[in-house]
Each structure stands twice: as C-alpha cells, then as structure tokens.
GROMACS .gro file of C-alpha atoms in nm:
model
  211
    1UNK     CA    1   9.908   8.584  11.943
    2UNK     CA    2  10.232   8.558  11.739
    3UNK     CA    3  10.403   8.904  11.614
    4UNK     CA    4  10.612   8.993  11.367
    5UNK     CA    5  10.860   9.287  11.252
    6UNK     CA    6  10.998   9.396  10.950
    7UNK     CA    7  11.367   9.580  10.854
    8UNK     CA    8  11.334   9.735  10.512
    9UNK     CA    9  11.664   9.836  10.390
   10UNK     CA   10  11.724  10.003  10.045
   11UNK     CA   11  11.468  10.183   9.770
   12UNK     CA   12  11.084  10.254   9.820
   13UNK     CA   13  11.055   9.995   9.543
   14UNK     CA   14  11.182   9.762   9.871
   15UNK     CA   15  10.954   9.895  10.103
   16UNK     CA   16  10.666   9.787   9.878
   17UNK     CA   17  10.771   9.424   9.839
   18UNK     CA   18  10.789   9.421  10.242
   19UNK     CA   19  10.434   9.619  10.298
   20UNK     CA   20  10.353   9.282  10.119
   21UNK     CA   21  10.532   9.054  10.318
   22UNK     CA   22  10.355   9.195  10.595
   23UNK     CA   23  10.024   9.113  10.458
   24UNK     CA   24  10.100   8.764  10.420
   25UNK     CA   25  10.184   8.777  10.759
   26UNK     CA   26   9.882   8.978  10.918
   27UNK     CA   27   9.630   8.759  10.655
   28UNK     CA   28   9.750   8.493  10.900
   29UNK     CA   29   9.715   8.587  11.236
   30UNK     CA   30  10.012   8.762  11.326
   31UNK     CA   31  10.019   9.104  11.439
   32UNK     CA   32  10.292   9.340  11.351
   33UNK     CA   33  10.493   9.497  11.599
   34UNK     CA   34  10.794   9.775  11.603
   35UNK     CA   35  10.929   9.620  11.851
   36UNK     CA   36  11.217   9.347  11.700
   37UNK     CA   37  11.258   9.163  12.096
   38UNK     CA   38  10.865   9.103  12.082
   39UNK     CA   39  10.849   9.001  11.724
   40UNK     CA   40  10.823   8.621  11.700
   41UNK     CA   41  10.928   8.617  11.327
   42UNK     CA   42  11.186   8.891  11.261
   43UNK     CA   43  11.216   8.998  10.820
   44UNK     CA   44  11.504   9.121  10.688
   45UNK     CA   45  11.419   9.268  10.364
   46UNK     CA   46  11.722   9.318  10.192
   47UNK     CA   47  11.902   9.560   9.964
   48UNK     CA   48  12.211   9.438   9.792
   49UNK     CA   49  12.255   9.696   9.476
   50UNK     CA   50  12.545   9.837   9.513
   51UNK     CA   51  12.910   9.787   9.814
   52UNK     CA   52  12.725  10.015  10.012
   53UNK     CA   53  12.378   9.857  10.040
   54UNK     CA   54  12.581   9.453  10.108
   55UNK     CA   55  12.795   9.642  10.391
   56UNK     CA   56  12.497   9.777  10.579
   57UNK     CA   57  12.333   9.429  10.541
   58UNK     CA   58  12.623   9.320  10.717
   59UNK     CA   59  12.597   9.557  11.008
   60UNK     CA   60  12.231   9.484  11.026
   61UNK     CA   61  12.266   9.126  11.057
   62UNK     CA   62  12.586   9.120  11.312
   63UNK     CA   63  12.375   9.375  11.540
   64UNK     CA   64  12.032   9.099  11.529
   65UNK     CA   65  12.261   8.816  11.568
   66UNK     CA   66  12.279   8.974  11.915
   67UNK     CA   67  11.953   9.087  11.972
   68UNK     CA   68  11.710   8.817  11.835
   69UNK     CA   69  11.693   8.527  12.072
   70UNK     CA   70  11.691   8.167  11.962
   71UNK     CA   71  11.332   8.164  12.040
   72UNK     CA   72  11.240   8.390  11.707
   73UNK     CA   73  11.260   8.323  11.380
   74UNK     CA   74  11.484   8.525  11.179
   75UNK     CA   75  11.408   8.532  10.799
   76UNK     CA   76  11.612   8.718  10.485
   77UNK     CA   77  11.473   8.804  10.138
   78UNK     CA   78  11.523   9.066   9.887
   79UNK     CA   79  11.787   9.152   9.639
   80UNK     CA   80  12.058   9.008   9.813
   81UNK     CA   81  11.882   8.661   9.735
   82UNK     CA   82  12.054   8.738   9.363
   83UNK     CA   83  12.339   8.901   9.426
   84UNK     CA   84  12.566   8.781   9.729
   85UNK     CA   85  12.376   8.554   9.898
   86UNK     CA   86  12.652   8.251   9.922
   87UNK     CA   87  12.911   8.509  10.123
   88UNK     CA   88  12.607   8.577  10.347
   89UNK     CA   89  12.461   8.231  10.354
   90UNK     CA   90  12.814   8.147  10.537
   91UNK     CA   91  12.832   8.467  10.748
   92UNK     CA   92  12.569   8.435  10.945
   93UNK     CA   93  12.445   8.050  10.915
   94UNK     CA   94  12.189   8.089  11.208
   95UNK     CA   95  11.938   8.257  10.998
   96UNK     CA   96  11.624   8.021  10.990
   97UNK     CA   97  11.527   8.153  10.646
   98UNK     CA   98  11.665   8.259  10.331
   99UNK     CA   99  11.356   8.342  10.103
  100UNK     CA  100  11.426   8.420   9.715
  101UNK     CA  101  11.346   8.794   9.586
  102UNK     CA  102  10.957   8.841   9.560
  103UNK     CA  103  10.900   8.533   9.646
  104UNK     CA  104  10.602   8.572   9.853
  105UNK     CA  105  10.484   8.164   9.755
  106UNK     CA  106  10.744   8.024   9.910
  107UNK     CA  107  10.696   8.277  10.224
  108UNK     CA  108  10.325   8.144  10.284
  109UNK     CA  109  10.477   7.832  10.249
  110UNK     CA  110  10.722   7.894  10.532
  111UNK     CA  111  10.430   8.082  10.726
  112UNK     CA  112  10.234   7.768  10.726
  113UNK     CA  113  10.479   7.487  10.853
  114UNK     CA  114  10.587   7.737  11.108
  115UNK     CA  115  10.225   7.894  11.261
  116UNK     CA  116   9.987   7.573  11.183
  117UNK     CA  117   9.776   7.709  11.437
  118UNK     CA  118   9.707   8.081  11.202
  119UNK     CA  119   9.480   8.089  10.955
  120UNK     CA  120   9.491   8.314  10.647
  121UNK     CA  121   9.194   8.549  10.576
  122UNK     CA  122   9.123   8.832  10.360
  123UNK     CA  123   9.292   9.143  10.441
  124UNK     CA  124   9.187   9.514  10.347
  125UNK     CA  125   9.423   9.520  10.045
  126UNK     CA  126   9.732   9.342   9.993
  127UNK     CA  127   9.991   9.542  10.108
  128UNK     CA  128  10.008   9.638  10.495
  129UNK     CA  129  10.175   9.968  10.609
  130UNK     CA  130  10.465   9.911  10.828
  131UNK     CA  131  10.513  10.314  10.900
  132UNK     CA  132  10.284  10.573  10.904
  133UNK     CA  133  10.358  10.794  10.661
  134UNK     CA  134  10.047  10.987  10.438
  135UNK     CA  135  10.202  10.898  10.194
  136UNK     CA  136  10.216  10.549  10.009
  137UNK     CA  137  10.435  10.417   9.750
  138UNK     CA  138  10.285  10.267   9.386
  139UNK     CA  139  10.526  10.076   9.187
  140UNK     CA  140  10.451  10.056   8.851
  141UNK     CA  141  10.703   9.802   8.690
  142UNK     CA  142  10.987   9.648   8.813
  143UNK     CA  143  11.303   9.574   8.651
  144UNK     CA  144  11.512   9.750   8.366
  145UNK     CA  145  11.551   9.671   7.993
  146UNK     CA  146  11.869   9.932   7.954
  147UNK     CA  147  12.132   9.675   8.028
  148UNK     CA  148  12.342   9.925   8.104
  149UNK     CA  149  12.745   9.818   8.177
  150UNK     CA  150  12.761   9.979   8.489
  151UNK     CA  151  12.429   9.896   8.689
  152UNK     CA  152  12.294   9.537   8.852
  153UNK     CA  153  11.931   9.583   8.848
  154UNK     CA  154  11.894   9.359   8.543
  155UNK     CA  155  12.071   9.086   8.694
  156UNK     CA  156  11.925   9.120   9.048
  157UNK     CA  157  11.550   9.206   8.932
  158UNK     CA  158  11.463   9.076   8.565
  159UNK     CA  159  11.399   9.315   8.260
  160UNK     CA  160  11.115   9.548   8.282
  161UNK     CA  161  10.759   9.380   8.407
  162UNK     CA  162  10.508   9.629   8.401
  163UNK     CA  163  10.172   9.629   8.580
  164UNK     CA  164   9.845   9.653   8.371
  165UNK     CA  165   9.708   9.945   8.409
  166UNK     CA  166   9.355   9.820   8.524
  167UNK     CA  167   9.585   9.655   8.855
  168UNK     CA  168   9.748   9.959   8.922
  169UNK     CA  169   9.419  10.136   8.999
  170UNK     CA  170   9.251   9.915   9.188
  171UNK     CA  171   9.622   9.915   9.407
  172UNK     CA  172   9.559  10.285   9.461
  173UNK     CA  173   9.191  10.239   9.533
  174UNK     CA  174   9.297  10.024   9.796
  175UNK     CA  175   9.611  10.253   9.888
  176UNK     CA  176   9.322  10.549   9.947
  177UNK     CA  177   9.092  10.381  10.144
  178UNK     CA  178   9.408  10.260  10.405
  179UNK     CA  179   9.479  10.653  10.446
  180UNK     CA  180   9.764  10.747  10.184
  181UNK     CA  181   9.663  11.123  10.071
  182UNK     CA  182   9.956  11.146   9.807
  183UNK     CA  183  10.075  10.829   9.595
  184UNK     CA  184  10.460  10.863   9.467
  185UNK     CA  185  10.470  10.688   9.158
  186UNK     CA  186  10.791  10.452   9.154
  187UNK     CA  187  10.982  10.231   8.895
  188UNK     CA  188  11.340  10.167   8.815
  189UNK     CA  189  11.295  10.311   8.477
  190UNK     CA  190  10.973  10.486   8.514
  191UNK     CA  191  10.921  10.655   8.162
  192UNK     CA  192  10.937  10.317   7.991
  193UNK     CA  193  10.646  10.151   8.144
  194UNK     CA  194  10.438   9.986   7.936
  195UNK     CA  195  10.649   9.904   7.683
  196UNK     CA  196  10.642   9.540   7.782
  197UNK     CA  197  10.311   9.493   7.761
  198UNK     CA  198  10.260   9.702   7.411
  199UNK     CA  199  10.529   9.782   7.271
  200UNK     CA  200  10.457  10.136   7.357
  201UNK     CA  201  10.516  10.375   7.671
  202UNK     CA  202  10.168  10.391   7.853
  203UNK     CA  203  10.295  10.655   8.180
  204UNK     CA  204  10.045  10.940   7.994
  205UNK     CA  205   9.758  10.739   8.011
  206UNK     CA  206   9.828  10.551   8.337
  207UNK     CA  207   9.811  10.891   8.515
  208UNK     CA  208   9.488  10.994   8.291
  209UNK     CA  209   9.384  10.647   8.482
  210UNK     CA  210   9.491  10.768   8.796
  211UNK     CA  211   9.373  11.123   8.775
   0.00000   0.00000   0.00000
C-alpha cells in the first residue's frame, strides 16, 4: 500500500487546507504516515507570508532534497504558489510537483496519473487529521477585504470568501464525530465574516449555529 506524509508550515488556516490534502489522499488508498523516508508521496504545504515564512521554506526544502529519495514523489502547494514561486521553481527544480494554492482539483488530478491502481472512496469527512491534537481547527472564511499597504494576504489568498453558515456546521458535525472536543474558530479577518455573502457580519449568529 502506498503512504504519504505531510509538512504543514505556517497558520492553522494552513493546517486546514493540508488536513484536506490528506483526505484526497487517504479517499484513495494511501495511508498516511509520520514517517517522511516511508512516505511514497511527500507534501509540502507551504507558507510564504512574510521573509520569515519563504526562508524556512528554504531550509525545509534543502534538508528533503537530502532525505527524500528519487523513488518518492515530492509535491509543493500553498501560499508560496502566489507569492515566490519562480525563485523556488529554480531552487530546487527536482520537485515532481508544484500544485497552485487550494487547488485540491488539480491534486486528484495528479493523484490519479500517479496511483492508477487507488481508487477514491468516501471518507468519514473531508478533512483527515494529520496530528492528534483534541482540538480541531474551523475556518470560517478565507481571505481579507482590508487591503491594507503593509500585508500580502490579499494578493496571496483573494478577498474575503466566507463559508455559508449551513457548511460550517455540518464541518463541525463531522469535526465532533472524528474526536475534536474544542473547535478554534479561525479566519484572517474573523469579525467580518459574512459580509460577502450579505452584506452584513454573520459571526453572532454563526456561533448561535454552533452553540
């Protein structure tokens, strides 16, 4: 059976995106494993918001360049997908993978020409826990409207997308029944959710929802 492992680097926001990406991969076969030298597929999820976050990319990726083997697939997604990504692109050229921010479509894709054999099936929910804390993560929008001078979340993640309300329920539903016993509720702007979807901030009755 093929394995895979994950590196999340950055925000909780991150983590979520990779708890997906590990879905994708368990839905099809693959076992996860916290082990990178038995992981046939190795994810980098990336952060890239500020110096800081690009340098320890770079020290992340020098360090698997000599611990992955030719024999595994090393793949990179996440924020640095929008901001950096040519610099890396030529830094470290053996990566098999370069997959754009959230893009879980063209992941499956990627899944499927490279483990025809695995089959994709219905998980438990749609986001796999790659640690085990009690605690789970539930991101409520992603994204900032602010557009303020000094930040690059617009640039690297869109203006605010929030999740209906209704979604963000059944996600903690499904968060419960894995285990979590506390949900941290998580956005890049948190107090303006909901004001994409109706022109009005919705955070009091999401957590009357949640309650």
């Amino acid at each position: 059976m093929a394995s895979c492992f994950i590196e999340s680097l950055g925000c909780a926001k991150n983590l979520v995106d990779s708890e997906v990406f590990a879905q994708l991969m368990v839905d099809r076969g693959l076992s996860y494993t916290e082990k990178i030298e038995e992981a046939d597929l190795v994810l980098v999820n990336t952060c890239a918001f500020i110096q800081d976050a690009r340098n320890e990319l770079d020290q992340v990726l020098s360090n698997m360049m000599e611990i992955v083997s030719a024999e595994q697939l090393l793949v990179v997604t996440g924020c640095i997908m929008n901001n950096g990504l040519e610099k890396f692109k030529y830094l470290f050229p053996d990566v098999d993978a370069w997959i754009g921010l959230k893009d879980f479509v063209a992941f499956s894709a990627f899944l499927d020409e490279k483990f025809p054999g695995t089959q994709a099936h219905l998980g438990a929910g749609d986001r796999y826990p790659i640690d085990n804390n009690p605690y789970a993560y539930l991101r409520i929008s992603d994204g900032c409207l602010n557009n303020c001078s000094y930040c690059t979340i617009p640039r690297i993640r869109g203006s605010l997308s929030s999740i209906p309300i209704k979604a963000l329920v059944r996600e903690a539903e499904r968060l419960a029944l894995r285990g979590a016993k506390e949900l941290a509720i998580i956005a890049q702007d948190t107090c303006n959710y909901g004001l994409d979807l109706s022109g009005e901030r919705q955070l009091p009755a999401l957590l009357a929802e949640l309650h």
